[in-house]
Amino acid sequence: MEKHKSALRPPTHGNLITVLSIDGGGVRGIIPGIILGFLESELQKLDGEEARIADYFDVIAGTSTGGLITTMLTAPNENGRPIYAAKDIKAFYFENGPKIFPQIRCPFAVAAKMIKTIYGPKYDGKYLHSLLKEKLGSTRLHQTLTKVVIPTFDIKQLQPTVFSSYQAKKHPHLNALLSDICIGTSAAPTYFPAHYFDTKDPAGKVRNFHLIDGGVAANNPTLVAIGEVTKEINQGSPDFRSINSADYGRFLVLSLGTGSTKVEGKYSAMQAARWGIFGWLISDHSTPLVDAFTQASADMVDFHISVVCKALNSEKNYLRIQDDTLQGKVSSVDISTKENLENLAKIAQELLKKPVSRVNLDTGNFEPLKHDHETNEQAIIRFAKLLSQEKRRRETSFLQK
């Protein structure tokens, strides 16, 4: 398959650096999927029905299920366009979610899940692996329609491995098959088996990867994406020739969460005080240990970027959309019943109507911005206009040079 270039001119021809980030969260990926469908529909109102998310963002980052969405939006089909439109992501989850996360249907389902988790991952991952290999074939990292950043964690090296389009040329061993990258970033501990594969650089040197879910390193990959761009700026990339490393106010960032439970709390110290290894791995509809490290990293990223944007008087350039009120089954990453998927879709639609919020690290909750009464829907519409204007600005500047 040939490499297809992005329809978006590089940032050096414009005023902004556009970043899209998508959290991990299993079946809860429906939530950012529906929000992206709304954004794409707004872009199509401005620029025509062929407009796609990949045409507007310099870099799209995704972890775990967010990595899958990132790939769906950026991997090229035979016509050099994304294999999925954003509006099709919801249908993808409804069709494939129950096969990726097959439900145990018996009176002793909870006990059966517990026993299975003790002796191995809850799911064998075979359907997900075959699906990704079928959809993505031989497509590699360097062939995406815009730059992508997908975090994983190498369990053998005990350190993050970030698959970045920016690094693929400089470090050929990272130019892996997109299917392997997606399988690796979604290999959540206790849910799916770790993923092994290797790559070979032009000199024949082999690199081995032993990967688990990228959420171990960065469930919210926004800072990872910004870091990759900053490295390019510092290294003098021609794509960023008109931008210096201090120009953080020029970032336009859309960060999408997959939902969490904060209001009234999902767990308590009284519960956790009694837990042994099995308690930390199995509780109600989730895995407390996984919940803890993924939500902690996601909130810290949001807090950090919020502080930086406020200091630079560019708060309107950062939009984080997250619902921290999930309770019961909808807070699970793997309950794939039709009823639960429909409830998640409903939550996404309701989230668009809620006010723009930020995490308050004193309370742990997402709270509406006091000085801004904009809803998430209104903010997305505003972002669509900014993205469209930026794309046109770059095209005009490029043609004039």
XYZ file of N, CA and C in Angstrom, residues 182-297:
348
model
N -2.119 -1.641 17.660
C -3.459 -1.587 18.262
C -3.676 -2.734 19.243
N -3.236 -3.922 18.884
C -3.369 -5.073 19.784
C -2.575 -4.819 21.058
N -1.374 -4.256 20.902
C -0.530 -3.980 22.058
C -1.122 -2.941 22.989
N -1.574 -1.813 22.435
C -2.073 -0.735 23.289
C -3.366 -1.101 23.993
N -4.093 -2.110 23.492
C -5.373 -2.494 24.097
C -5.270 -3.765 24.946
N -4.049 -4.253 25.162
C -3.869 -5.493 25.941
C -3.915 -5.189 27.434
N -5.105 -4.837 27.908
C -5.265 -4.424 29.303
C -5.003 -5.585 30.256
N -4.184 -5.371 31.285
C -3.923 -6.425 32.266
C -5.213 -6.961 32.874
N -5.298 -8.257 32.980
C -6.437 -9.059 33.481
C -7.546 -9.212 32.454
N -7.561 -8.357 31.407
C -8.620 -8.453 30.400
C -8.162 -9.204 29.148
N -6.992 -8.841 28.626
C -6.462 -9.456 27.409
C -5.027 -9.910 27.630
N -4.582 -10.903 26.867
C -3.187 -11.341 26.986
C -2.223 -10.283 26.463
N -1.031 -10.233 27.048
C 0.019 -9.357 26.528
C 0.325 -9.754 25.085
N 0.836 -8.796 24.321
C 1.066 -9.041 22.891
C 2.550 -8.977 22.559
N 3.032 -10.022 21.883
C 4.426 -10.079 21.453
C 4.494 -9.983 19.933
N 5.427 -9.178 19.437
C 5.759 -9.176 18.011
C 7.157 -8.598 17.861
N 7.708 -8.688 16.670
C 9.007 -8.067 16.433
C 8.998 -7.322 15.111
N 9.930 -6.411 14.969
C 10.109 -5.658 13.733
C 11.563 -5.788 13.294
N 11.801 -5.481 12.035
C 13.155 -5.569 11.493
C 13.454 -4.280 10.740
N 14.557 -3.623 11.075
C 14.919 -2.382 10.393
C 15.620 -2.696 9.064
N 15.884 -1.677 8.229
C 16.499 -1.925 6.912
C 17.838 -2.655 6.976
N 18.524 -2.545 8.115
C 19.817 -3.225 8.253
C 19.653 -4.669 8.703
N 18.397 -5.076 8.931
C 18.135 -6.450 9.340
C 18.125 -6.673 10.837
N 18.307 -5.602 11.619
C 18.306 -5.731 13.072
C 16.880 -5.938 13.574
N 16.691 -6.934 14.416
C 15.367 -7.287 14.928
C 15.138 -6.647 16.289
N 13.949 -6.075 16.474
C 13.549 -5.507 17.771
C 12.306 -6.257 18.258
N 12.352 -6.735 19.492
C 11.217 -7.449 20.083
C 10.377 -6.515 20.937
N 9.070 -6.732 20.926
C 8.152 -5.965 21.752
C 7.303 -6.926 22.578
N 7.139 -6.607 23.858
C 6.326 -7.398 24.788
C 5.333 -6.426 25.428
N 4.199 -6.210 24.795
C 3.371 -5.061 25.124
C 2.112 -5.382 25.918
N 1.770 -4.426 26.799
C 0.469 -4.409 27.458
C -0.133 -3.018 27.261
N -1.340 -2.861 27.766
C -2.148 -1.661 27.568
C -1.371 -0.365 27.801
N -1.525 0.567 26.863
C -0.881 1.861 27.002
C -1.378 2.664 28.179
N -2.551 2.286 28.734
C -3.079 2.987 29.897
C -2.181 2.876 31.113
N -1.316 1.876 31.144
C -0.344 1.756 32.231
C 0.577 2.963 32.232
N 0.857 3.490 31.041
C 1.761 4.635 30.918
C 1.014 5.954 30.804
N -0.034 5.989 29.974
C -0.733 7.252 29.714
C -2.135 6.960 29.206
N -3.084 6.812 30.136
C -4.453 6.553 29.684
C -5.035 7.768 28.976
N -4.598 8.946 29.389
C -4.896 10.180 28.660
C -3.605 10.601 27.972
N -3.503 10.405 26.649
C -2.212 10.608 25.967
C -1.962 12.027 25.469
N -2.713 13.010 25.980
C -2.575 14.381 25.481
C -1.156 14.904 25.631
N -0.576 14.744 26.813
C 0.781 15.261 27.035
C 1.813 14.516 26.206
N 1.580 13.225 25.959
C 2.498 12.457 25.122
C 2.512 13.045 23.715
N 1.319 13.375 23.200
C 1.221 13.968 21.861
C 1.914 15.325 21.810
N 1.657 16.170 22.813
C 2.288 17.489 22.857
C 3.806 17.343 22.975
N 4.240 16.348 23.743
C 5.675 16.094 23.880
C 6.329 15.716 22.564
N 5.647 14.889 21.762
C 6.185 14.490 20.460
C 6.308 15.692 19.527
N 5.314 16.575 19.555
C 5.370 17.792 18.734
C 6.509 18.692 19.202
N 6.640 18.838 20.515
C 7.695 19.699 21.067
C 9.084 19.205 20.667
N 9.274 17.884 20.661
C 10.563 17.337 20.213
C 10.845 17.727 18.765
N 9.813 17.675 17.929
C 9.988 18.057 16.520
C 10.371 19.526 16.400
N 9.727 20.375 17.199
C 10.049 21.805 17.171
C 11.500 22.025 17.594
N 11.893 21.386 18.689
C 13.257 21.556 19.222
C 14.320 21.019 18.279
N 13.970 20.017 17.476
C 14.922 19.415 16.544
C 14.936 20.119 15.187
N 14.187 21.208 15.076
C 14.223 22.015 13.855
C 13.476 21.427 12.681
N 12.409 20.672 12.923
C 11.633 20.097 11.827
C 11.085 21.198 10.918
N 11.195 21.029 9.596
C 10.672 22.050 8.668
C 9.169 22.246 8.779
N 8.472 21.247 9.307
C 7.020 21.384 9.473
C 6.657 22.430 10.516
N 7.640 22.774 11.383
C 7.383 23.730 12.460
C 8.351 24.911 12.396
N 8.787 25.249 11.193
C 9.842 26.248 11.030
C 9.451 27.600 11.634
N 8.185 27.983 11.570
C 7.751 29.298 12.047
C 7.362 29.281 13.523
N 7.611 28.153 14.211
C 7.155 27.996 15.593
C 8.353 27.696 16.484
N 8.416 28.327 17.661
C 9.480 27.992 18.604
C 8.915 27.202 19.768
N 9.789 26.639 20.571
C 9.380 25.702 21.619
C 8.578 26.357 22.736
N 8.551 27.681 22.778
C 7.795 28.371 23.829
C 6.372 28.723 23.394
N 6.019 28.373 22.172
C 4.722 28.765 21.624
C 3.592 27.821 22.027
N 3.478 27.505 23.307
C 2.432 26.583 23.739
C 1.040 27.180 23.570
N 0.971 28.497 23.520
C -0.318 29.138 23.311
C -0.889 28.884 21.936
N -0.082 28.305 21.032
C -0.562 28.021 19.675
C -1.151 26.623 19.537
N -1.118 25.838 20.618
C -1.746 24.521 20.572
C -3.268 24.664 20.674
N -3.967 23.956 19.823
C -5.425 23.821 19.902
C -5.681 22.354 20.198
N -6.158 22.063 21.415
C -6.201 20.689 21.905
C -7.624 20.260 22.245
N -8.046 19.155 21.658
C -9.312 18.517 22.011
C -8.982 17.174 22.650
N -9.332 17.018 23.924
C -9.034 15.801 24.679
C -10.341 15.147 25.112
N -10.531 13.900 24.689
C -11.799 13.212 24.936
C -11.614 12.034 25.890
N -12.355 12.057 26.983
C -12.354 10.952 27.923
C -13.411 9.926 27.559
N -13.361 8.789 28.231
C -14.349 7.732 27.990
C -15.264 7.534 29.195
N -15.210 8.482 30.133
C -16.073 8.387 31.302
C -15.367 7.745 32.482
N -15.789 8.134 33.685
C -15.239 7.564 34.913
C -16.263 7.727 36.025
N -15.938 7.189 37.178
C -16.810 7.323 38.347
C -16.097 8.133 39.402
N -16.613 9.295 39.699
C -16.043 10.127 40.760
C -17.118 10.539 41.758
N -18.285 10.958 41.251
C -19.342 11.433 42.130
C -19.768 10.317 43.079
N -19.702 10.580 44.367
C -20.037 9.646 45.441
C -19.039 8.490 45.547
N -18.088 8.430 44.639
C -17.035 7.419 44.722
C -17.466 6.041 44.272
N -16.515 5.344 43.655
C -16.778 3.976 43.213
C -16.342 2.982 44.283
N -15.297 3.349 45.026
C -14.786 2.492 46.077
C -14.606 3.341 47.345
N -14.300 2.708 48.442
C -14.029 3.434 49.677
C -12.831 2.802 50.376
N -12.219 3.573 51.292
C -11.084 3.053 52.057
C -11.509 1.849 52.889
N -12.763 1.882 53.370
C -13.253 0.759 54.173
C -13.289 -0.528 53.355
N -13.680 -0.400 52.064
C -13.658 -1.570 51.175
C -12.224 -2.009 50.900
N -11.413 -1.040 50.464
C -10.050 -1.362 50.027
C -9.194 -1.907 51.158
N -9.490 -1.497 52.393
C -8.708 -1.965 53.530
C -8.800 -3.469 53.721
N -9.863 -4.062 53.203
C -10.068 -5.511 53.351
C -9.563 -6.308 52.149
N -9.171 -5.600 51.079
C -8.807 -6.295 49.849
C -7.427 -6.933 49.929
N -7.350 -8.137 49.381
C -6.075 -8.758 49.074
C -5.885 -8.633 47.574
N -5.078 -9.501 46.997
C -4.801 -9.427 45.560
C -6.069 -9.569 44.728
N -6.995 -10.452 45.147
C -8.198 -10.658 44.354
C -9.155 -9.479 44.479
N -9.186 -8.852 45.636
C -10.045 -7.687 45.801
C -9.624 -6.539 44.910
N -8.303 -6.349 44.771
C -7.807 -5.283 43.904
C -8.037 -5.593 42.425
N -8.204 -6.861 42.111
C -8.401 -7.247 40.714
C -9.865 -7.423 40.343
N -10.720 -7.693 41.312
C -12.121 -7.977 41.003
C -13.021 -7.274 42.005
N -13.865 -6.373 41.524
C -14.849 -5.718 42.374
C -16.002 -5.254 41.509
N -17.192 -5.774 41.796
C -18.386 -5.390 41.069
C -18.167 -5.591 39.564
N -18.219 -4.514 38.774
C -18.119 -4.636 37.318
C -16.763 -4.171 36.784
N -15.735 -4.108 37.640
C -14.486 -3.527 37.172
C -13.284 -4.101 37.916
N -12.109 -3.525 37.599
C -10.852 -3.915 38.218
C -10.276 -2.694 38.932
N -10.395 -2.611 40.261
C -9.993 -1.406 40.992
C -8.573 -0.940 40.717
N -7.625 -1.883 40.623
C -6.232 -1.505 40.407
C -6.070 -0.799 39.062
N -6.704 -1.333 38.017
C -6.644 -0.721 36.688
C -7.335 0.640 36.714
N -8.505 0.708 37.358
C -9.220 1.987 37.469
C -8.341 3.043 38.113
N -7.633 2.660 39.178
C -6.838 3.620 39.944
C -5.744 4.248 39.093
N -4.930 3.419 38.417
C -3.818 4.028 37.698
C -4.251 4.729 36.415
N -5.321 4.273 35.782
C -5.750 4.955 34.557
C -6.393 6.296 34.859
N -7.247 6.352 35.876
C -7.910 7.612 36.186
C -6.949 8.616 36.807
N -6.015 8.154 37.619
C -5.052 9.073 38.225
C -4.212 9.759 37.153
N -3.700 8.992 36.196
C -2.861 9.577 35.150
C -3.666 10.512 34.268
